[in-house]
Tab-separated table of C-alpha atoms in Angstrom:
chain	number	residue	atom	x	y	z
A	1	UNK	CA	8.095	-22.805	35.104
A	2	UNK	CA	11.667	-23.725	35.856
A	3	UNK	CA	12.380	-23.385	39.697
A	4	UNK	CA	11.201	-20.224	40.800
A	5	UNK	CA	11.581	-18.679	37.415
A	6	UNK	CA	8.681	-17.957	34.774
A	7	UNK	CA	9.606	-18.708	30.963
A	8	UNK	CA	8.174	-15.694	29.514
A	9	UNK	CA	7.102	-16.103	25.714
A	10	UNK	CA	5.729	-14.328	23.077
A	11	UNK	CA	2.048	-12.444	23.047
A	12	UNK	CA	-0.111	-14.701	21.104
A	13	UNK	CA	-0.744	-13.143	17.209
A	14	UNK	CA	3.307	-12.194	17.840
A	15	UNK	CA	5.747	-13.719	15.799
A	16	UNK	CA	9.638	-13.473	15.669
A	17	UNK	CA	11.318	-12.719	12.663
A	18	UNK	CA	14.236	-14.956	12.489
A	19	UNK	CA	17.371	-15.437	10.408
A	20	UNK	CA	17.386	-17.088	7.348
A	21	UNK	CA	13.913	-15.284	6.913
A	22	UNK	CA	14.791	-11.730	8.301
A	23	UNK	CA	17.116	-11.587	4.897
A	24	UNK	CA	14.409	-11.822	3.030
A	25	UNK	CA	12.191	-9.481	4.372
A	26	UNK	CA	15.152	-6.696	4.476
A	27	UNK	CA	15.863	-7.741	0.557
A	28	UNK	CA	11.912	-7.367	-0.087
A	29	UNK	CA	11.648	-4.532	1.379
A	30	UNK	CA	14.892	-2.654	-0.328
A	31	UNK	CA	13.166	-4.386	-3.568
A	32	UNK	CA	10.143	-1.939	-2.545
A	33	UNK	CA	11.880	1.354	-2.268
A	34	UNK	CA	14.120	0.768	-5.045
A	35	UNK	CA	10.817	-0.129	-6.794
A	36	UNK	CA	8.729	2.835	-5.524
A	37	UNK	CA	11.607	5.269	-5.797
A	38	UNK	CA	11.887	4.891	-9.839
A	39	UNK	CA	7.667	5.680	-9.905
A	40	UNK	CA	8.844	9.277	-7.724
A	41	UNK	CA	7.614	8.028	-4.259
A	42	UNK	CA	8.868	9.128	-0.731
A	43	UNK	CA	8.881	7.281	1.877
A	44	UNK	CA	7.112	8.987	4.806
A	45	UNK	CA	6.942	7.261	8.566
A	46	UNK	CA	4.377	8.516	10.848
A	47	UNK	CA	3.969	6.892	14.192
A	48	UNK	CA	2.278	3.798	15.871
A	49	UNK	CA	-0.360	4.883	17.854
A	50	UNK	CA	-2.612	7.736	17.072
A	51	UNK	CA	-5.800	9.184	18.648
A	52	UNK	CA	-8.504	6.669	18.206
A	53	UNK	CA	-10.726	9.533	16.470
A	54	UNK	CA	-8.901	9.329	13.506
A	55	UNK	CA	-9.322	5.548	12.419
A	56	UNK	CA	-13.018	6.023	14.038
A	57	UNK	CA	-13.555	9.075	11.142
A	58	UNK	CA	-10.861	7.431	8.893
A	59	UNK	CA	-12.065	3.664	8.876
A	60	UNK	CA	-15.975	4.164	9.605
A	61	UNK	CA	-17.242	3.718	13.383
A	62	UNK	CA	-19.478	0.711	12.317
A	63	UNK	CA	-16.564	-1.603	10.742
A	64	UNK	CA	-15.379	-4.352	12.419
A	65	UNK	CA	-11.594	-2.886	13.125
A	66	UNK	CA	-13.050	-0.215	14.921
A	67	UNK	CA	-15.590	-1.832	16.742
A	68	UNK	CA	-13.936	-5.344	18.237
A	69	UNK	CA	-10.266	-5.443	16.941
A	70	UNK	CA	-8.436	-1.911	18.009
A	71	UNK	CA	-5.830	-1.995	20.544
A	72	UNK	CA	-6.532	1.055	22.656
A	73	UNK	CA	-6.106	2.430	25.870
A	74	UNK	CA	-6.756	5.895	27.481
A	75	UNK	CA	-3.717	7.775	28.292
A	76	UNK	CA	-3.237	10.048	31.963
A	77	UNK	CA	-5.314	12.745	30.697
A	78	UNK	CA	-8.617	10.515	29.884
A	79	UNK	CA	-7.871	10.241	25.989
A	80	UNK	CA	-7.694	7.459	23.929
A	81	UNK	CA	-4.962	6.301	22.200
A	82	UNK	CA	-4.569	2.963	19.635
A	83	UNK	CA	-1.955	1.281	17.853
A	84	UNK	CA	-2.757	1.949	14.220
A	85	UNK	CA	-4.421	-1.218	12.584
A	86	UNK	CA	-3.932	0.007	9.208
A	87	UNK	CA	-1.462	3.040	7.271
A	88	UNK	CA	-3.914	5.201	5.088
A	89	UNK	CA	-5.345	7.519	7.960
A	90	UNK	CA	-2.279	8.203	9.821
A	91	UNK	CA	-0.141	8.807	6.569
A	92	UNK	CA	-3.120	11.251	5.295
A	93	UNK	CA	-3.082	12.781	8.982
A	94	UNK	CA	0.680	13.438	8.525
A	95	UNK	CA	-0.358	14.641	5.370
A	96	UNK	CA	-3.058	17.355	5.923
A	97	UNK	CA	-1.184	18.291	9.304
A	98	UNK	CA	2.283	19.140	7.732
A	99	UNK	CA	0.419	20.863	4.848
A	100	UNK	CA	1.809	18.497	1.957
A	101	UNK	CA	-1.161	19.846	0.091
A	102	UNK	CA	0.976	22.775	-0.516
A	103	UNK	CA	3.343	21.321	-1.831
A	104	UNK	CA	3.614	20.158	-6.147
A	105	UNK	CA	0.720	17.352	-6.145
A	106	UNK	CA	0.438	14.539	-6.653
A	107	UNK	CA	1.811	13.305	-3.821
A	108	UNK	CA	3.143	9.941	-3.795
A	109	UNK	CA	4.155	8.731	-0.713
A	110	UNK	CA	4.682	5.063	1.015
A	111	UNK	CA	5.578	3.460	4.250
A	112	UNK	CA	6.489	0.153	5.476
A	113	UNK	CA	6.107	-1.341	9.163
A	114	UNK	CA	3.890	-3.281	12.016
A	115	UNK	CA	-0.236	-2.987	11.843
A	116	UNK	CA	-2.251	-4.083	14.953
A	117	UNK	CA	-5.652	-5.834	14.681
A	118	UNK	CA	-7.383	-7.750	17.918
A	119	UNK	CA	-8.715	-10.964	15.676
A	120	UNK	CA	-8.293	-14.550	15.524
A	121	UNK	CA	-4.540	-15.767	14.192
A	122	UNK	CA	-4.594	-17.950	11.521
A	123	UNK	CA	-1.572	-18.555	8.680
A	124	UNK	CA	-0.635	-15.371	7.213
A	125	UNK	CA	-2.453	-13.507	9.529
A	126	UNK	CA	-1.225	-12.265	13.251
A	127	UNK	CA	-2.447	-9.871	15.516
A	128	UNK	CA	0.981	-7.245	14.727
A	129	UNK	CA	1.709	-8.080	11.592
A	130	UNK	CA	3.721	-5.819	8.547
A	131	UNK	CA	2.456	-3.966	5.940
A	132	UNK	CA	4.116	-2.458	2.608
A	133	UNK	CA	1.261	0.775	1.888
A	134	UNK	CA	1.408	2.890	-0.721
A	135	UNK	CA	-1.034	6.606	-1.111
A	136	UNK	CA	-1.290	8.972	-4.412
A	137	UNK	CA	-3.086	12.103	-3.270
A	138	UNK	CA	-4.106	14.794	-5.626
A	139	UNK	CA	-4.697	12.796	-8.742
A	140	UNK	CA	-8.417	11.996	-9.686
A	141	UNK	CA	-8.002	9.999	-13.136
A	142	UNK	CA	-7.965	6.706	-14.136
A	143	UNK	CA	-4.892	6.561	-15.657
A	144	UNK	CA	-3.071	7.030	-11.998
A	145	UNK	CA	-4.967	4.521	-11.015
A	146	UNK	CA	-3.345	1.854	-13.474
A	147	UNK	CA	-0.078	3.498	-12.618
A	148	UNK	CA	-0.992	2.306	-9.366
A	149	UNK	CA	-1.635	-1.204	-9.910
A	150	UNK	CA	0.975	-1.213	-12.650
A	151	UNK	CA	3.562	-0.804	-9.718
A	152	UNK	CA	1.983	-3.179	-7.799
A	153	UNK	CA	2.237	-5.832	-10.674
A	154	UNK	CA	5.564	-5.179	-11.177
A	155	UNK	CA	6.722	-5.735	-7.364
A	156	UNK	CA	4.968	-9.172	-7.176
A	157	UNK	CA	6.364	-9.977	-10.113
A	158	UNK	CA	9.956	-9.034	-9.150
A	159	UNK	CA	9.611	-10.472	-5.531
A	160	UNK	CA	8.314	-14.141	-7.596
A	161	UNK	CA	5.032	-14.041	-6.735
A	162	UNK	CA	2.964	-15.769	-9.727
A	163	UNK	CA	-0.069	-15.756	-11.035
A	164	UNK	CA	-0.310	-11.792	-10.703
A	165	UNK	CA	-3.845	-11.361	-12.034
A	166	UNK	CA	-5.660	-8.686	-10.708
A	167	UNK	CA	-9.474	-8.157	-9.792
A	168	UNK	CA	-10.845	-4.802	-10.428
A	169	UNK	CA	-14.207	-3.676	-9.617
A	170	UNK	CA	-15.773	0.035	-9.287
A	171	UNK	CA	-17.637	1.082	-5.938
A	172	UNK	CA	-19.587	3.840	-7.282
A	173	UNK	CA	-19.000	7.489	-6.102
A	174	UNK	CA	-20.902	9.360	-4.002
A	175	UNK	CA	-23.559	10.232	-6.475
A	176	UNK	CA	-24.194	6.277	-7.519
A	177	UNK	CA	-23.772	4.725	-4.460
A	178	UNK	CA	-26.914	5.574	-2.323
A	179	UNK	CA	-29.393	3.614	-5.035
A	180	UNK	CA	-26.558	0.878	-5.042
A	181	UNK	CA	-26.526	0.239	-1.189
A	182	UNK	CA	-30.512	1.095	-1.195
A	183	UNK	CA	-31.123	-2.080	-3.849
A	184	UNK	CA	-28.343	-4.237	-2.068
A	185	UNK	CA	-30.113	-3.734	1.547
A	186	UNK	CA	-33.829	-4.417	-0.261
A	187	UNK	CA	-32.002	-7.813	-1.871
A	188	UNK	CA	-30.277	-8.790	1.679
A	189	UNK	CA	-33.302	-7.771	3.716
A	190	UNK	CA	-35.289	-10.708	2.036
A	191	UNK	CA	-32.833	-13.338	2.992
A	192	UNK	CA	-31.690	-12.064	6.828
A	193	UNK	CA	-32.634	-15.469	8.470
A	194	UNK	CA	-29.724	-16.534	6.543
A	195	UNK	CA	-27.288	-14.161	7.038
A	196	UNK	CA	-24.516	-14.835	9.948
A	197	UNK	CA	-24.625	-12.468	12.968
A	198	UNK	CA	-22.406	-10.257	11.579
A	199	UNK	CA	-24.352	-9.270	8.279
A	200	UNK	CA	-27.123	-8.900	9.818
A	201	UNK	CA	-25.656	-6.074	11.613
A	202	UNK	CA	-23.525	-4.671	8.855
A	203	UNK	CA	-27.089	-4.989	6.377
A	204	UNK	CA	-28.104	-2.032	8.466
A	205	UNK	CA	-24.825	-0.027	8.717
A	206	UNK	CA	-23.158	-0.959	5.866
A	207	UNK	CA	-24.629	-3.637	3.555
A	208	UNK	CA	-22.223	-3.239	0.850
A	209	UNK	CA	-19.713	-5.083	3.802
A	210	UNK	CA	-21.975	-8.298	3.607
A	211	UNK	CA	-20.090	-8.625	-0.093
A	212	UNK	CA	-17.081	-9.365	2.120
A	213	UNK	CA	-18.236	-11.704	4.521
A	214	UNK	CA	-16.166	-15.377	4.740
A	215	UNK	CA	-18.412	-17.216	6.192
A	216	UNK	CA	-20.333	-19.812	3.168
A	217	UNK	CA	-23.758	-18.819	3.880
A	218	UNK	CA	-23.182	-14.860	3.381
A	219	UNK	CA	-21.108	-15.707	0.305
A	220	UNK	CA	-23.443	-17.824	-1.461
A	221	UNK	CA	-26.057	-15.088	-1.395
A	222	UNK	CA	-23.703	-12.270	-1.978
A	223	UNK	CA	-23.042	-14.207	-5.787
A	224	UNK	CA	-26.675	-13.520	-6.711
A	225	UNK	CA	-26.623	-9.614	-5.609
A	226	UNK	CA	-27.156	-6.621	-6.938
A	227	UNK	CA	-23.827	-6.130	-8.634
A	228	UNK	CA	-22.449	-2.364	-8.562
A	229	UNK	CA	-21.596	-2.265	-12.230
A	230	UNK	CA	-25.203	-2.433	-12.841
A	231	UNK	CA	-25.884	1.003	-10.800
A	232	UNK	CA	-23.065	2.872	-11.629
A	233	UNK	CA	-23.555	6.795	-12.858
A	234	UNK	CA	-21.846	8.030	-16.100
A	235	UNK	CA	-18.662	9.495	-14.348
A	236	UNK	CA	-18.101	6.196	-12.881
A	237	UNK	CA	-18.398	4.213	-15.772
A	238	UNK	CA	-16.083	6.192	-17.874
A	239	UNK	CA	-13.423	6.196	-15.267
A	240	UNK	CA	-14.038	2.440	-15.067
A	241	UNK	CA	-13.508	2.236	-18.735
A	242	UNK	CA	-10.261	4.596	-18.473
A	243	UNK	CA	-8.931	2.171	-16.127
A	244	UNK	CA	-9.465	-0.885	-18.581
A	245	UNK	CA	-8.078	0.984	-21.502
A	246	UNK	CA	-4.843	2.106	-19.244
A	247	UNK	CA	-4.473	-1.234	-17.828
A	248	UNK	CA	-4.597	-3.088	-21.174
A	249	UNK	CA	-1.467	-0.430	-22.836
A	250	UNK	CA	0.581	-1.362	-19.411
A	251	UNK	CA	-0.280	-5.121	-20.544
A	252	UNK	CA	-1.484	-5.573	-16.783
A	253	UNK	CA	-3.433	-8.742	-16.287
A	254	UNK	CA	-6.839	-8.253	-14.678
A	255	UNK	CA	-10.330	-9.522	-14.911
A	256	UNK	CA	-13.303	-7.654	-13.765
A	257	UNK	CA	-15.028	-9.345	-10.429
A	258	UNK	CA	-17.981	-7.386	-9.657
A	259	UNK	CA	-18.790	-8.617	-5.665
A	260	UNK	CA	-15.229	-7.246	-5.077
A	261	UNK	CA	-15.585	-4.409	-2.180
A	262	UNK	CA	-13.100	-2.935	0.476
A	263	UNK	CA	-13.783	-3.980	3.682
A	264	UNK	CA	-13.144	-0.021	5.059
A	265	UNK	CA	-15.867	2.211	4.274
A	266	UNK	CA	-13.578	5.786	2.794
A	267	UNK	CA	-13.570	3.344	-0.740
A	268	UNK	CA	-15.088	4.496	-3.998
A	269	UNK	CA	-14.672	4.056	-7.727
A	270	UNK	CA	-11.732	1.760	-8.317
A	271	UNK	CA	-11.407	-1.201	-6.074
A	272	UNK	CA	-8.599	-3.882	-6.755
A	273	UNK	CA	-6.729	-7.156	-5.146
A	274	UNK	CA	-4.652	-9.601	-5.584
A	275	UNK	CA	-5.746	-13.289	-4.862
A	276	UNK	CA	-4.070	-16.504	-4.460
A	277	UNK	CA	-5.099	-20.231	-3.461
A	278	UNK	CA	-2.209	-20.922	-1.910
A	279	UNK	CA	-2.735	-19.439	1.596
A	280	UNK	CA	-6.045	-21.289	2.413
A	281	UNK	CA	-9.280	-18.949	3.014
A	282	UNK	CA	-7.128	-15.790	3.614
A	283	UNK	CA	-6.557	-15.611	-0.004
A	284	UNK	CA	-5.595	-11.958	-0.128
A	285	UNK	CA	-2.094	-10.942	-0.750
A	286	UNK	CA	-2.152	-7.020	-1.456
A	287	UNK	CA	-5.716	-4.843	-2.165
A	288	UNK	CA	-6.345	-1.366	-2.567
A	289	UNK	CA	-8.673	1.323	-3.654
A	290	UNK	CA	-9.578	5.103	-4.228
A	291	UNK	CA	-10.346	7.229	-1.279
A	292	UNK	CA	-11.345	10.545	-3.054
A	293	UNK	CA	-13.589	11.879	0.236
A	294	UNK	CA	-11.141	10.536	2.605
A	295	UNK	CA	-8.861	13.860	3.079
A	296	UNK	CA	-11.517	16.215	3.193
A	297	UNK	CA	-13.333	13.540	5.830
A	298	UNK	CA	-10.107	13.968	7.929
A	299	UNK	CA	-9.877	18.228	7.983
A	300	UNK	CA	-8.201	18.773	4.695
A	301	UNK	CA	-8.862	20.106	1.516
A	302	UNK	CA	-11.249	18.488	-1.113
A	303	UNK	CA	-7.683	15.685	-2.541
A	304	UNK	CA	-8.630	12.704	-4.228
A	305	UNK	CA	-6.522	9.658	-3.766
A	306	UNK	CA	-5.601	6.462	-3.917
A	307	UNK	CA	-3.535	4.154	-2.786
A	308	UNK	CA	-2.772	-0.304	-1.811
A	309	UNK	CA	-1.570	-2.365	0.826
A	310	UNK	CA	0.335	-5.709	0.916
A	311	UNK	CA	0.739	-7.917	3.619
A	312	UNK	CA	4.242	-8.517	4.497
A	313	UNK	CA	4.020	-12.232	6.224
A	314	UNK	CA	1.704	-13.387	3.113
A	315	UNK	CA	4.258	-12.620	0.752
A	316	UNK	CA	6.688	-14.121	2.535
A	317	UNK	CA	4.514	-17.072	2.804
A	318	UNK	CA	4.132	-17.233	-1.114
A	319	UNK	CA	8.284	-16.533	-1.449
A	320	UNK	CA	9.496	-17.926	0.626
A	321	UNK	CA	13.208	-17.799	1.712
A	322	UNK	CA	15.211	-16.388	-1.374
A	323	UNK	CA	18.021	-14.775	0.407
A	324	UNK	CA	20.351	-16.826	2.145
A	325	UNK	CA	22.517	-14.748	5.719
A	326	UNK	CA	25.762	-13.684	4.716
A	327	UNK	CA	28.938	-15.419	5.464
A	328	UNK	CA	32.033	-14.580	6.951
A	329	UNK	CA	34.884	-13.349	4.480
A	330	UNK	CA	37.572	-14.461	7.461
A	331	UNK	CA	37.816	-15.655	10.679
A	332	UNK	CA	40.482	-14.873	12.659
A	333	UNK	CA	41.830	-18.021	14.885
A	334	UNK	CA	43.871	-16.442	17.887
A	335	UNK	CA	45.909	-18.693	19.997
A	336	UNK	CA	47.420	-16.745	22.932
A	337	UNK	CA	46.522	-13.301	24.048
A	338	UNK	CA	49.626	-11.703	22.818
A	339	UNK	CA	48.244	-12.856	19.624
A	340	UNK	CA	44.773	-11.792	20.281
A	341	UNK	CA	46.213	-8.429	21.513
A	342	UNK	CA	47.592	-8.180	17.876
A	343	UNK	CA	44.715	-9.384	15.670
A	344	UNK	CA	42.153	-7.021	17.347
A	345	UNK	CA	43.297	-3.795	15.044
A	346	UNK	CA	43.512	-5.632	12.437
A	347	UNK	CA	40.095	-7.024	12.487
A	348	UNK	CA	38.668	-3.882	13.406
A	349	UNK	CA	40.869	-2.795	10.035
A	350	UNK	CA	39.304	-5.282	7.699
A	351	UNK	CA	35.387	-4.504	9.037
A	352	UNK	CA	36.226	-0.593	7.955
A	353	UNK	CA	36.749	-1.367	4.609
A	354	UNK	CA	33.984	-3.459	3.946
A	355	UNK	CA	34.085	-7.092	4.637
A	356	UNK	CA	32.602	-9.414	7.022
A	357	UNK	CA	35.106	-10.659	9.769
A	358	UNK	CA	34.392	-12.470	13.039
A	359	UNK	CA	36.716	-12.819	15.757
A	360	UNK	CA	36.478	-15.320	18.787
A	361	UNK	CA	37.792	-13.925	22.058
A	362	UNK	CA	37.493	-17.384	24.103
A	363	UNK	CA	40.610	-19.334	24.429
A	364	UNK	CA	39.671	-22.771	22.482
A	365	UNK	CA	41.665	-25.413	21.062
A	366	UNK	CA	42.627	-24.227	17.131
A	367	UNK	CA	40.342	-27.957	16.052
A	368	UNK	CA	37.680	-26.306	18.328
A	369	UNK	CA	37.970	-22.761	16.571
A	370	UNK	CA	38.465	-24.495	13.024
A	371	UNK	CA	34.996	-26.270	13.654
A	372	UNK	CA	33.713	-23.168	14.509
A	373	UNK	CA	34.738	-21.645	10.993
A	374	UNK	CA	33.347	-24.310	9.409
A	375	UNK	CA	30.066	-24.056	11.125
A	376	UNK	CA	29.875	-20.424	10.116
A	377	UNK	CA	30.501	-21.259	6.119
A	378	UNK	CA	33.829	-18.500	6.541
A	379	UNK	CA	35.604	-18.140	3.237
A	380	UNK	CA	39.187	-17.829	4.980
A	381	UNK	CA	40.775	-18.570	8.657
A	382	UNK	CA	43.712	-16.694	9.316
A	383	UNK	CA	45.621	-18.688	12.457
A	384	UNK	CA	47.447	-16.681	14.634
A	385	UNK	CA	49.719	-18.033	17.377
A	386	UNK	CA	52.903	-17.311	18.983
A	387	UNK	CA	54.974	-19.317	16.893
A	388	UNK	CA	53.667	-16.794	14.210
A	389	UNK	CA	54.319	-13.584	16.334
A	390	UNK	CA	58.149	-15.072	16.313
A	391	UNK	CA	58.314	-15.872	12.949
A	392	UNK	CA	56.418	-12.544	11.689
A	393	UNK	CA	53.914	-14.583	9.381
A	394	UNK	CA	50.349	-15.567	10.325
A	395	UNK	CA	48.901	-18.296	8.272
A	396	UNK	CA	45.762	-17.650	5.912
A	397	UNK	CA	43.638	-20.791	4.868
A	398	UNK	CA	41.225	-20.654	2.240
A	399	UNK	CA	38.091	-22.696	3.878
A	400	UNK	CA	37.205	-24.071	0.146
A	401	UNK	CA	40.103	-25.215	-1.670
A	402	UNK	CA	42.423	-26.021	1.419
A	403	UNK	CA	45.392	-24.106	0.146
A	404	UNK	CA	46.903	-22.154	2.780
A	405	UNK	CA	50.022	-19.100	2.246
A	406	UNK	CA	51.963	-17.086	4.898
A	407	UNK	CA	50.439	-13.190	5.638
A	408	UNK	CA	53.321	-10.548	6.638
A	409	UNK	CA	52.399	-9.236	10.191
A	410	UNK	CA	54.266	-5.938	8.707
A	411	UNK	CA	51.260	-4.539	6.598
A	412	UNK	CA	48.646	-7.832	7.324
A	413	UNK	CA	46.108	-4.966	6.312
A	414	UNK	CA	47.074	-4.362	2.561
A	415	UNK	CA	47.700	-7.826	1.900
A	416	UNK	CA	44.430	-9.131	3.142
A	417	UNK	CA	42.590	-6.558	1.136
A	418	UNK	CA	44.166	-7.066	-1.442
A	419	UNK	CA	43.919	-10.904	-1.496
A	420	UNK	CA	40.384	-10.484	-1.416
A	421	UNK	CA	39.917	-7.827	-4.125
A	422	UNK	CA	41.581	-10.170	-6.139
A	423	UNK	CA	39.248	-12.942	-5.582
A	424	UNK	CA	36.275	-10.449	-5.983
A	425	UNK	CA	37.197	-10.140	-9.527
A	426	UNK	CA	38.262	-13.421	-10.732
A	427	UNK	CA	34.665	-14.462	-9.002
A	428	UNK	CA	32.772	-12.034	-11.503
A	429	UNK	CA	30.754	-13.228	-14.400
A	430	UNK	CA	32.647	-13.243	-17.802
């Protein structure tokens, strides 16, 4: 409180996006779509919110998003709305409701933007937070699902994220699954006094979720489970072995984990992540999985698919910074208005064709506006006075090697350019 005014700051999971780090997130995501692009996706951007019915049917009424970490209200007319806490069902929703299906499958589509998930921030982790998610629909083999991963390698490896080792575990179908969750629930049932709260909840909803419990006690039991490689049915084990075989010609590291699950219950057969130690207990960077019921579960016809996510602010995290703001190519130093009056169009000029100019419109002292163009890392200061009006010549000072030369105020424009064209080229690599 200052006075009688309130400070008002950010909601709590919230984060700004700043410069130096909002260049890199604009570079990693162009690094995406050009990425994305060359495998034949489209980019497809379906809205925020979305009736809560769908990630209820989508995500599975007994998971913990749906349950305790949903933002949702109930709109005028009495129906509830939420901000979408994850991409899959609303891009499938665009997907069965503008009749895609129709079109040539597969389908591959992507989008990029903000998630929203009520649950405890931590690093890496906020309550909006950004997600790169990627969907193939229409494609039921194996091989797409290397393709799929394939992709994914090759973006953390482009964006410098190392070790990119994947782990890659089937989840059954459903023909395999049933006698799979039956024999987990019979192992977990013998140990519920020490289960946390949570499994012991999800043991009769979903016990194939206590796999993916944090806490030490549900972990230490889930190592000696039932593992779902040991109840998987022949289709399932030949597309598990397709997967290997695909993943080993695209020389894709992996390793086979089998306690890996998907914490959203439309998973089966292929399940994959990507791990890392260096973000503490939240140790998962990008994870994804096939979904072949998931369409069909949402009103559409019978598609398979499959598809990933990665966490924006985790990859940033393991990145870093690697793109530093532009700087100016000139700043224009104006020391009367006449002058000012006369460097405006000119400015204006230079931005048109493609370079970065800034112009200061308060009346300073030139040392003040020369520390300003040294503050801002500008390339060139053209100075621009009266005494240059009268003598038809503004001066241009290059900011790194000191030398300065005269500009004609007849054509400024085409000398500028072409000043700076010049330097463009010497500046190239041999």
């Amino acid at each position: 409180m200052k006075g009688d005014s309130v400070v008002i700051q950010r909601i709590k999971g919230t984060h700004d996006i700043l410069s130096p780090s909002v260049e890199s997130w604009v570079a990693l995501e162009t690094m995406a779509r050009d990425l994305f692009t060359r495998f034949g996706f489209r980019e497809i951007r379906p809205p925020l919110m979305e009736w809560t019915e769908l990630f209820a049917r989508g995500i599975g009424e007994s998971t913990d998003i749906v349950e305790k970490e949903m933002y949702s209200f109930t709109d005028s007319r009495g129906r509830s709305i939420s901000l979408r806490p994850e991409a899959t069902a609303g891009v499938l929703r665009a997907f069965i409701e503008n009749k895609l299906y129709s079109e040539l499958l597969p389908q591959k589509l992507f989008t990029i933007g903000p998630m929203f998930r009520h649950e405890r921030p931590q690093k890496g982790r906020f309550r909006q937070f950004h997600q790169i998610n990627v969907e193939v629909l229409g494609d039921p083999g194996p091989q797409v699902d290397a393709e799929l991963i394939a992709m994914a390698h090759l973006l953390c490896s482009q964006a410098g994220v190392t070790p990119t080792t994947f782990l890659i575990n089937s989840l059954g179908c459903p023909e395999c699954r049933p006698g799979y969750r039956e024999a987990l629930s019979g192992f977990f049932s013998k140990h519920e006094g020490e289960l946390c709260p949570d499994c012991s909840r999800r043991l009769r909803t979903n016990p194939l979720r206590v796999l993916d419990c944090k806490a030490p006690a549900c972990r230490e039991l889930a190592g000696n489970a039932p593992r779902t490689l040991d109840h998987l049915c022949p289709g399932c084990v030949d597309h598990l072995s397709g997967l290997e075989k695909a993943l080993d010609l695209l020389a894709v590291p992996y390793r086979i984990h089998s306690s890996l699950v998907r914490g959203l219950d439309y998973y089966a057969r292929t399940a994959f992540e990507l791990v890392t130690t260096h973000l503490g207990a939240q140790d998962a960077v990008m994870g994804g999985g096939r979904y072949d019921g998931l369409v069909e579960l949402l009103g559409g016809p019978s598609i398979p698919g499959i598809g990933f996510a990665a966490g924006m602010e985790r990859l940033h995290l393991l990145i870093g910074d690697f793109v530093q703001p532009s700087v100016p190519d000139l700043m224009i130093v104006t020391l009367s208005t006449p002058a000012q009056e006369r460097a405006i169009p000119l400015c204006h000029g230079l931005r048109s064709r493609g370079f970065f100019v800034e112009m200061n419109f308060e009346a300073r002292s030139l040392k003040s506006h020369m520390k300003r163009a040294d503050r801002t890392g500008a390339r060139f200061v053209l100075i621009l006075g009266d005494d240059e009006l009268r003598a038809g010549n503004a001066v241009l000072r290059n900011m790194r090697t000191k030398n300065q030369e005269s500009v004609d105020l007849a054509r400024p424009l085409e000398q500028i350019v072409s000043l700076f064209r010049a330097e463009q080229e010497m500046s190239k690599p041999c």
